[in-house]
Tab-separated table of C-alpha atoms and ligand atoms in Angstrom:
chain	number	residue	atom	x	y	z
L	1	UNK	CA	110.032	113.340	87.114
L	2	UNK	CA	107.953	110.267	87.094
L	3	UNK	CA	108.129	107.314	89.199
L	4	UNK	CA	110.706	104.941	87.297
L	5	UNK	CA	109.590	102.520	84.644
L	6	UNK	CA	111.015	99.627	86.395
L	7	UNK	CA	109.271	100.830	89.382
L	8	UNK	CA	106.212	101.129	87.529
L	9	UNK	CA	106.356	97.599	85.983
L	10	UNK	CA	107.219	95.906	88.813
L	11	UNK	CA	104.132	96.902	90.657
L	12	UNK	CA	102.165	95.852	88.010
L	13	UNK	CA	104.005	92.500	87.612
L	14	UNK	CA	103.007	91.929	91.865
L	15	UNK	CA	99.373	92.862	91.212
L	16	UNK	CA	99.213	90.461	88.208
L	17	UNK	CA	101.593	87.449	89.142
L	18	UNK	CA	101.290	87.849	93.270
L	19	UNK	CA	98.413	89.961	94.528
L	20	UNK	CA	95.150	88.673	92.174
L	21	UNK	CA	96.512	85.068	92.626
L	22	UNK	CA	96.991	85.422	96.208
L	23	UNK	CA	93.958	87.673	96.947
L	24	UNK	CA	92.184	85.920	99.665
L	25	UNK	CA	95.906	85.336	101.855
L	26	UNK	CA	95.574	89.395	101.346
L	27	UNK	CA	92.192	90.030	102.722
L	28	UNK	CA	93.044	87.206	105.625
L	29	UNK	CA	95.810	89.324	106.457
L	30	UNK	CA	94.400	92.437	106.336
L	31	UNK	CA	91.083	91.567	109.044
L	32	UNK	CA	93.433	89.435	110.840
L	33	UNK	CA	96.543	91.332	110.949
L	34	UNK	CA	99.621	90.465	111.304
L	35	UNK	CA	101.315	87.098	113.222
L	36	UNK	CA	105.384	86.954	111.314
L	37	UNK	CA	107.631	84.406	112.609
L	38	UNK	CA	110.445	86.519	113.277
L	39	UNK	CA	111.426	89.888	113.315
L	40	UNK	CA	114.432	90.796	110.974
L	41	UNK	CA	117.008	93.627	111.357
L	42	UNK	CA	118.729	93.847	108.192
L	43	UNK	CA	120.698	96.420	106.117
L	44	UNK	CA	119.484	98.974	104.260
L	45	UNK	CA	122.126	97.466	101.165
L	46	UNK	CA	119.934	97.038	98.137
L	47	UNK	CA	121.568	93.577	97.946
L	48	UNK	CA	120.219	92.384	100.802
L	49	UNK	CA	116.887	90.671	99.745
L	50	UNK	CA	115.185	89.917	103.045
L	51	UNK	CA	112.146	88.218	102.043
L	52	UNK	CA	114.083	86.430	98.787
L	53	UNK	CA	116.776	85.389	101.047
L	54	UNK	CA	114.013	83.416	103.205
L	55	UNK	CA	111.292	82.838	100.380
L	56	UNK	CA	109.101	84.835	102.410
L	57	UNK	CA	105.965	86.018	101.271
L	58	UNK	CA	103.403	88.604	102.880
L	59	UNK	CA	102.946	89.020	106.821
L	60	UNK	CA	105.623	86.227	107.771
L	61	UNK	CA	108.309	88.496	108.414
L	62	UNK	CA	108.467	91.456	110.139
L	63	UNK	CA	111.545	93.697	108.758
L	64	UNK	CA	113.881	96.999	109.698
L	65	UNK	CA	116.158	98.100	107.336
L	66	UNK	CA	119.022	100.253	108.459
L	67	UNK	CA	122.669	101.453	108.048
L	68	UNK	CA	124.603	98.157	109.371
L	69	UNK	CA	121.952	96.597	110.606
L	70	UNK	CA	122.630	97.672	114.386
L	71	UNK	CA	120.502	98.229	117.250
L	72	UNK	CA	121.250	100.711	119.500
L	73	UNK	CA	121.337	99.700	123.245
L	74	UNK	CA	118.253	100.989	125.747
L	75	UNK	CA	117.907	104.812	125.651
L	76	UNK	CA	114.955	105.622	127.197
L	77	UNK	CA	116.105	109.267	127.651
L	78	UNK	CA	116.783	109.196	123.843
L	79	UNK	CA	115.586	111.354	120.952
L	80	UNK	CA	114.239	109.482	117.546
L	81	UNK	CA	114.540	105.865	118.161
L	82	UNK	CA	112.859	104.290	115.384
L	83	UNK	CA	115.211	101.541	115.334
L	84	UNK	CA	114.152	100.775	118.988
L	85	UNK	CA	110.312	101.779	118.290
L	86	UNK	CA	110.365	98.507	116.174
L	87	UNK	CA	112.410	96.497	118.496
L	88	UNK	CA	109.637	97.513	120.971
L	89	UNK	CA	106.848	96.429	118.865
L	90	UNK	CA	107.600	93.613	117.620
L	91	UNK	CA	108.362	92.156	121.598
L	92	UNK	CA	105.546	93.737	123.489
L	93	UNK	CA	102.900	93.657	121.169
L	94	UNK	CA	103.647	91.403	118.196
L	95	UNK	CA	104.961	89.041	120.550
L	96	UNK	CA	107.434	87.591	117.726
L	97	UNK	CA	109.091	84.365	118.909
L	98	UNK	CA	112.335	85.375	117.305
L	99	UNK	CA	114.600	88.239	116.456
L	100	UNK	CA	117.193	88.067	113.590
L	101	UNK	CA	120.284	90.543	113.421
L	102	UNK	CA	121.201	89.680	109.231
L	103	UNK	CA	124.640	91.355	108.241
L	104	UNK	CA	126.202	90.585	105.077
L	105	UNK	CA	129.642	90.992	103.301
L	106	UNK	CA	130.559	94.294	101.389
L	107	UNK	CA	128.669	96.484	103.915
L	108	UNK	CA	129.145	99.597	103.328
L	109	UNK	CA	128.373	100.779	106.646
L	110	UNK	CA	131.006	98.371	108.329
L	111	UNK	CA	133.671	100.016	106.169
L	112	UNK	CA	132.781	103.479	107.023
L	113	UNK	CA	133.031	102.758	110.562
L	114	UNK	CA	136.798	101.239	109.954
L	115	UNK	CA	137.156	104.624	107.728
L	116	UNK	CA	135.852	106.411	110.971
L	117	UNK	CA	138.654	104.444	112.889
L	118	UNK	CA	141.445	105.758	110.727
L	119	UNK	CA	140.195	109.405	110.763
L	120	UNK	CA	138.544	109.691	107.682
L	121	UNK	CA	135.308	110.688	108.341
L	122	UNK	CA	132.891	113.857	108.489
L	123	UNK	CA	131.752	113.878	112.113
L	124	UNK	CA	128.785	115.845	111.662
L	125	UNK	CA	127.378	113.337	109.069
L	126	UNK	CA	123.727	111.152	110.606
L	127	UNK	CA	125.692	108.207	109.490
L	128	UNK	CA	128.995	109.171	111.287
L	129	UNK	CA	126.803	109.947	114.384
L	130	UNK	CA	124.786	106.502	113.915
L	131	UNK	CA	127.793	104.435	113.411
L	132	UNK	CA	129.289	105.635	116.674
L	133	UNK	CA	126.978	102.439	118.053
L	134	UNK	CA	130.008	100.466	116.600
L	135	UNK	CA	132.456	102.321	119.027
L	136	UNK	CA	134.600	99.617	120.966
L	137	UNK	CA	133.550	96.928	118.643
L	138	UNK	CA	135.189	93.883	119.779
L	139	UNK	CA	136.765	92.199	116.714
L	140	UNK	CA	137.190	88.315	117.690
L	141	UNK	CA	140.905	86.592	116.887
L	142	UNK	CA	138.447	83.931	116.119
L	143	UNK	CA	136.626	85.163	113.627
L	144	UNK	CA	139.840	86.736	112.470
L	145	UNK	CA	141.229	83.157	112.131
L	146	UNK	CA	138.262	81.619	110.293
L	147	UNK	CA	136.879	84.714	107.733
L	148	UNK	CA	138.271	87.642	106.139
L	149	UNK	CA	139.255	90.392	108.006
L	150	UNK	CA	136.415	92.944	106.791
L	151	UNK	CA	133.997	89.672	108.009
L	152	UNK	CA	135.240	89.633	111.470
L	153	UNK	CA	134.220	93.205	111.817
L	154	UNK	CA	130.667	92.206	109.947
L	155	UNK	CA	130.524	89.126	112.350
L	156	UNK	CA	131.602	92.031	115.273
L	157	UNK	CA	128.870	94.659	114.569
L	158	UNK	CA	126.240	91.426	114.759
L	159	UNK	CA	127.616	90.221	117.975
L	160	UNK	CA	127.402	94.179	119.373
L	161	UNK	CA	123.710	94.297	118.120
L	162	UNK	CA	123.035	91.311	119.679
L	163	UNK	CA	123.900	92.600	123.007
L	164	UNK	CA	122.481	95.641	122.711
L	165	UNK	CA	119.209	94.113	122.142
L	166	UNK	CA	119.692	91.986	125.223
L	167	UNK	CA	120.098	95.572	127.064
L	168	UNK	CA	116.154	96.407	126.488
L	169	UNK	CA	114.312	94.662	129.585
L	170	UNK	CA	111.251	93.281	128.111
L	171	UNK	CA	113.803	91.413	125.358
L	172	UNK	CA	115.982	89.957	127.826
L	173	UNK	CA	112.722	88.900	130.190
L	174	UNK	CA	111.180	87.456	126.872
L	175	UNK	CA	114.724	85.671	125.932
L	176	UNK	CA	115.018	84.423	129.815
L	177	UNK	CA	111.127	82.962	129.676
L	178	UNK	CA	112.118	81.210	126.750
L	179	UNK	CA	109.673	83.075	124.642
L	180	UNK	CA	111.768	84.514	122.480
L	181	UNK	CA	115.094	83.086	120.947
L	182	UNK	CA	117.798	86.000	119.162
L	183	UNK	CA	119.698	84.938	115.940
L	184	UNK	CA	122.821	85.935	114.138
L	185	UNK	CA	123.091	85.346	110.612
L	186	UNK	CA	125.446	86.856	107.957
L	187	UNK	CA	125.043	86.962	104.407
L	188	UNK	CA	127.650	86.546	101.196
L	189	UNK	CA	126.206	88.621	98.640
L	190	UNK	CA	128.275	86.412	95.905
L	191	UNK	CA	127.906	82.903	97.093
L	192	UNK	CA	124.682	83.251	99.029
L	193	UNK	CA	126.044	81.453	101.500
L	194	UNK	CA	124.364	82.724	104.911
L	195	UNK	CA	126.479	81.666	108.357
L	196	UNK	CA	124.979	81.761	111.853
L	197	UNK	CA	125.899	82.583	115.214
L	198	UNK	CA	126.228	79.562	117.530
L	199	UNK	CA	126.206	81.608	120.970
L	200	UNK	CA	127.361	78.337	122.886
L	201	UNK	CA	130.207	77.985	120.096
L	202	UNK	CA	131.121	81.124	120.336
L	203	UNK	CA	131.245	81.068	116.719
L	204	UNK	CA	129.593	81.654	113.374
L	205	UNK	CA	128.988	78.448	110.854
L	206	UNK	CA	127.865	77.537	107.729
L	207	UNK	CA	123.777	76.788	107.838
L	208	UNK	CA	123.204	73.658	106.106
L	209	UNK	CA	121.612	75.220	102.302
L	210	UNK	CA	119.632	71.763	101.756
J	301	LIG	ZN1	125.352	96.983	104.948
């Protein structure tokens, strides 16, 4: 089986309408490499545009996909960390001046860790064992109060990534030096409406859309 037609289109649509007219930004950032603003940890939810979401274009953001967006705290005794591998690179040697943890409503992931909560999951699954990061999730009566409850476990996981990316040294020196600032956004996949984390709040609020 062939690669789909959509598939097939749409790369030819990025070449025609994106690539030739934006051929020398290409080039630039191909000798130059790469400088994004911020690094993004999204999920891997098909309806979570990260570069639409922020107009992006080429080599301003620098983006991991996976289950629930989450971050796994500092294992340096660990296995496969490709999730922290990224984390990694985008401090030390990118140097990105900012770190985004995007979660958005419906996730999928979030729901099969409540599942997980009531028993009904298969253990030996790689998502079961991944989702274990969400193990004492702290659920805030705040959040509760202010969004729906399946939210306030989105808003949770974000808040537990958060902290778990504090736990790797060189992102808490960075954050202390003021050379790096961490973000917490979450995104409504029918309104488009994206919320952030105000750390001294203690809460998540509507970003201004204009
Ligand atoms: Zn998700």
């Amino acid at each position: 089986m062939g690669l789909p037609k959509s598939l097939l289109e749409g790369y030819r649509r990025f070449v025609r309408d994106r690539h030739t007219p934006e051929r020398g930004r290409y080039i630039q950032l191909a000798e130059l490499g790469q400088t994004p603003t911020a690094m993004v940890i999204a999920c891997c939810d098909a309806r979570v545009d990260v570069s639409a979401i922020f107009d992006a274009g080429a080599g301003e953001l620098f983006i991991l996909r996976n289950v629930a967006n989450l971050v796994p705290p500092h294992e340096p005794e660990g296995k496969f960390h490709g999730t922290s591998a990224a984390v990694e690179y985008a401090a030390l040697v990118l140097k990105v001046p900012h770190i985004v943890i995007l979660g958005h409503s419906h996730c999928g992931g979030i729901a099969a860790y409540r599942e997980r909560l009531k028993g009904n999951a298969n253990e030996n699954s790689f998502i079961a064992r991944w989702l274990t990061l969400l193990d004492g999730l702290e659920v805030r009566e705040g959040d509760m109060a202010s969004h729906s409850r399946e939210t306030a476990f989105e808003l949770a996981g974000i808040r537990q990534s958060l902290a778990n990316l504090r736990s790797f040294p060189a992102i808490r020196e960075r954050e202390e030096a003021g050379l790096l600032a961490l973000h917490g956004l979450h995104f409504d996949i029918a309104s488009g409406e994206l919320i952030a984390l105000d750390e001294a709040g203690k809460r998540f609020a509507a970003l201004a859309a204009a």
